[in-house]
Amino acid sequence: MQKILFVAHCLLNTASKVAREPREGARQEEELRIAVLKKAIDQGVQLVQLPCPEFTLYGACRWGHVREQFDNTFFRAHSRNILEPIIREIQEYLAHPRRFEVLGIVGIDGSPSCGVSYTCRGAWGGELSRRADLQEVISTVQRAEGSGVFMEVLNELLHEANIELPLVGLFAPERERVLSLLDFS
């Protein structure tokens, strides 16, 4: 039986992420990303890459965002549009349980779009060039409990299709959550 794992786009393609300076914890996240990929490959798990809603909407030269910026009807509609083919793909694999086992879906915790247990929040937005309080606004950005908007829409679509799958986020301080998806005999 072929095992399949759906993964956030940047788990396989870190070039799609917002360009930024290395931050605290980045090394541990990269080590976990590599550990997950290595374990999946070593066990013959097939990886299906989800589309990146940020890249497909804003491209490579975008600024970082927070959940509040994506929590709108336009971003949700875009997410739904690019996820509907993924739902059909999941349905097709699930329709053949003797051939395929869908292990689950891996998001990226801390992401405003692909976070599962944690997202990125803040009082962010507006014109940057004339803000006297820019550093104060930037300081409001923080990791918070909750899902990113893209993963929230994915969850809604899964529910509408009556599909139940584990959905976990890649998060270095809680590395066992994601690695447990790949623990099987």
GROMACS .gro file of C-alpha atoms in nm:
model
  185
    1MET     CA    1   0.000   0.000   0.000
    2GLN     CA    2   0.133   0.343  -0.096
    3LYS     CA    3   0.146   0.598   0.187
    4ILE     CA    4   0.079   0.962   0.096
    5LEU     CA    5   0.139   1.281   0.293
    6PHE     CA    6   0.016   1.624   0.181
    7VAL     CA    7   0.257   1.901   0.282
    8ALA     CA    8   0.268   2.279   0.287
    9HIS     CA    9   0.439   2.417  -0.020
   10CYS     CA   10   0.744   2.556   0.161
   11LEU     CA   11   0.819   2.223   0.328
   12LEU     CA   12   0.953   2.118  -0.014
   13ASN     CA   13   1.034   2.461  -0.159
   14THR     CA   14   1.176   2.710   0.091
   15ALA     CA   15   1.245   2.952  -0.197
   16SER     CA   16   0.873   3.038  -0.193
   17LYS     CA   17   0.898   3.187   0.157
   18VAL     CA   18   0.918   3.559   0.227
   19ALA     CA   19   1.285   3.664   0.204
   20ARG     CA   20   1.407   3.764   0.548
   21GLU     CA   21   1.700   3.773   0.782
   22PRO     CA   22   1.762   3.454   0.982
   23ARG     CA   23   1.569   3.461   1.309
   24GLU     CA   24   1.588   3.281   1.639
   25GLY     CA   25   1.481   2.920   1.604
   26ALA     CA   26   1.532   2.911   1.225
   27ARG     CA   27   1.810   2.650   1.251
   28GLN     CA   28   1.589   2.416   1.458
   29GLU     CA   29   1.299   2.457   1.214
   30GLU     CA   30   1.525   2.376   0.919
   31GLU     CA   31   1.663   2.070   1.100
   32LEU     CA   32   1.308   1.949   1.168
   33ARG     CA   33   1.205   2.013   0.807
   34ILE     CA   34   1.496   1.802   0.686
   35ALA     CA   35   1.424   1.529   0.946
   36VAL     CA   36   1.060   1.505   0.832
   37LEU     CA   37   1.157   1.488   0.465
   38LYS     CA   38   1.432   1.233   0.530
   39LYS     CA   39   1.200   1.014   0.737
   40ALA     CA   40   0.929   1.030   0.470
   41ILE     CA   41   1.173   0.943   0.192
   42ASP     CA   42   1.335   0.664   0.396
   43GLN     CA   43   0.990   0.511   0.454
   44GLY     CA   44   0.878   0.547   0.094
   45VAL     CA   45   0.607   0.800   0.174
   46GLN     CA   46   0.492   0.997  -0.130
   47LEU     CA   47   0.476   1.373  -0.071
   48VAL     CA   48   0.210   1.587  -0.237
   49GLN     CA   49   0.288   1.958  -0.232
   50LEU     CA   50   0.004   2.197  -0.151
   51PRO     CA   51   0.000   2.526  -0.343
   52CYS     CA   52   0.134   2.834  -0.165
   53PRO     CA   53  -0.150   3.087  -0.138
   54GLU     CA   54   0.083   3.377  -0.063
   55PHE     CA   55   0.315   3.309  -0.356
   56THR     CA   56   0.029   3.246  -0.599
   57LEU     CA   57  -0.139   3.571  -0.493
   58TYR     CA   58   0.155   3.808  -0.433
   59GLY     CA   59   0.461   3.647  -0.593
   60ALA     CA   60   0.818   3.636  -0.471
   61CYS     CA   61   0.867   4.004  -0.381
   62ARG     CA   62   0.600   4.026  -0.113
   63TRP     CA   63   0.631   4.159   0.241
   64GLY     CA   64   0.562   3.944   0.543
   65HIS     CA   65   0.200   3.938   0.654
   66VAL     CA   66  -0.004   3.856   0.961
   67ARG     CA   67  -0.324   3.654   0.989
   68GLU     CA   68  -0.537   3.968   1.013
   69GLN     CA   69  -0.431   4.069   0.660
   70PHE     CA   70  -0.535   3.733   0.514
   71ASP     CA   71  -0.861   3.702   0.706
   72ASN     CA   72  -1.077   3.850   0.430
   73THR     CA   73  -1.314   3.721   0.164
   74PHE     CA   74  -1.063   3.772  -0.119
   75PHE     CA   75  -0.781   3.566   0.035
   76ARG     CA   76  -1.032   3.301   0.148
   77ALA     CA   77  -1.177   3.278  -0.205
   78HIS     CA   78  -0.826   3.248  -0.352
   79SER     CA   79  -0.741   2.976  -0.098
   80ARG     CA   80  -1.062   2.787  -0.174
   81ASN     CA   81  -0.996   2.813  -0.548
   82ILE     CA   82  -0.645   2.664  -0.530
   83LEU     CA   83  -0.747   2.401  -0.270
   84GLU     CA   84  -1.050   2.256  -0.451
   85PRO     CA   85  -0.832   2.043  -0.686
   86ILE     CA   86  -0.640   1.921  -0.379
   87ILE     CA   87  -0.964   1.806  -0.217
   88ARG     CA   88  -1.052   1.613  -0.533
   89GLU     CA   89  -0.704   1.457  -0.531
   90ILE     CA   90  -0.744   1.352  -0.166
   91GLN     CA   91  -1.089   1.208  -0.247
   92GLU     CA   92  -0.943   1.002  -0.531
   93TYR     CA   93  -0.671   0.854  -0.311
   94LEU     CA   94  -0.922   0.779  -0.037
   95ALA     CA   95  -1.153   0.609  -0.290
   96HIS     CA   96  -0.887   0.338  -0.331
   97PRO     CA   97  -0.802   0.227   0.026
   98ARG     CA   98  -0.645  -0.101  -0.090
   99ARG     CA   99  -0.384   0.095  -0.286
  100PHE     CA  100  -0.339   0.418  -0.089
  101GLU     CA  101  -0.327   0.542   0.267
  102VAL     CA  102  -0.338   0.918   0.316
  103LEU     CA  103  -0.141   0.981   0.636
  104GLY     CA  104  -0.246   1.343   0.681
  105ILE     CA  105  -0.152   1.701   0.608
  106VAL     CA  106   0.148   1.898   0.737
  107GLY     CA  107   0.131   2.276   0.770
  108ILE     CA  108   0.390   2.524   0.896
  109ASP     CA  109   0.317   2.654   1.245
  110GLY     CA  110   0.373   3.025   1.287
  111SER     CA  111   0.258   3.099   0.934
  112PRO     CA  112  -0.035   3.341   0.888
  113SER     CA  113  -0.164   3.116   0.612
  114CYS     CA  114  -0.031   2.762   0.675
  115GLY     CA  115  -0.016   2.754   1.055
  116VAL     CA  116  -0.208   2.467   1.215
  117SER     CA  117  -0.174   2.519   1.591
  118TYR     CA  118   0.007   2.854   1.579
  119THR     CA  119  -0.020   3.152   1.348
  120CYS     CA  120   0.129   3.501   1.320
  121ARG     CA  121  -0.082   3.793   1.443
  122GLY     CA  122  -0.034   4.165   1.477
  123ALA     CA  123  -0.171   4.515   1.424
  124TRP     CA  124  -0.018   4.524   1.077
  125GLY     CA  125  -0.118   4.706   0.761
  126GLY     CA  126  -0.142   5.045   0.601
  127GLU     CA  127   0.115   5.272   0.441
  128LEU     CA  128   0.464   5.203   0.578
  129SER     CA  129   0.660   5.501   0.445
  130ARG     CA  130   0.485   5.770   0.651
  131ARG     CA  131   0.439   5.585   0.980
  132ALA     CA  132   0.619   5.747   1.270
  133ASP     CA  133   0.519   5.445   1.483
  134LEU     CA  134   0.651   5.177   1.244
  135GLN     CA  135   0.873   5.006   1.501
  136GLU     CA  136   0.583   4.999   1.747
  137VAL     CA  137   0.357   4.839   1.484
  138ILE     CA  138   0.625   4.583   1.395
  139SER     CA  139   0.663   4.497   1.763
  140THR     CA  140   0.297   4.386   1.779
  141VAL     CA  141   0.369   4.090   1.552
  142GLN     CA  142   0.375   3.767   1.751
  143ARG     CA  143   0.316   3.395   1.731
  144ALA     CA  144  -0.030   3.314   1.866
  145GLU     CA  145  -0.241   3.005   1.911
  146GLY     CA  146  -0.475   2.931   1.622
  147SER     CA  147  -0.459   2.833   1.260
  148GLY     CA  148  -0.358   3.031   0.956
  149VAL     CA  149  -0.629   3.132   0.712
  150PHE     CA  150  -0.527   2.888   0.434
  151MET     CA  151  -0.533   2.593   0.676
  152GLU     CA  152  -0.864   2.714   0.813
  153VAL     CA  153  -1.011   2.710   0.461
  154LEU     CA  154  -0.857   2.366   0.400
  155ASN     CA  155  -1.022   2.240   0.718
  156GLU     CA  156  -1.357   2.380   0.602
  157LEU     CA  157  -1.324   2.206   0.264
  158LEU     CA  158  -1.227   1.877   0.429
  159HIS     CA  159  -1.532   1.904   0.655
  160GLU     CA  160  -1.761   1.981   0.358
  161ALA     CA  161  -1.625   1.672   0.179
  162ASN     CA  162  -1.663   1.456   0.495
  163ILE     CA  163  -1.289   1.387   0.502
  164GLU     CA  164  -1.115   1.335   0.834
  165LEU     CA  165  -0.736   1.348   0.827
  166PRO     CA  166  -0.473   1.441   1.081
  167LEU     CA  167  -0.359   1.800   1.029
  168VAL     CA  168  -0.038   1.894   1.211
  169GLY     CA  169   0.205   2.181   1.193
  170LEU     CA  170   0.581   2.170   1.160
  171PHE     CA  171   0.696   2.342   1.480
  172ALA     CA  172   1.045   2.285   1.621
  173PRO     CA  173   0.953   2.308   1.994
  174GLU     CA  174   0.686   2.039   1.939
  175ARG     CA  175   0.871   1.821   1.687
  176GLU     CA  176   0.709   1.493   1.789
  177ARG     CA  177   0.365   1.605   1.663
  178VAL     CA  178   0.477   1.608   1.301
  179LEU     CA  179   0.714   1.313   1.328
  180SER     CA  180   0.434   1.100   1.474
  181LEU     CA  181   0.255   1.110   1.136
  182LEU     CA  182   0.543   0.902   1.003
  183ASP     CA  183   0.546   0.651   1.290
  184PHE     CA  184   0.389   0.333   1.156
  185SER     CA  185   0.480  -0.030   1.109
   0.00000   0.00000   0.00000
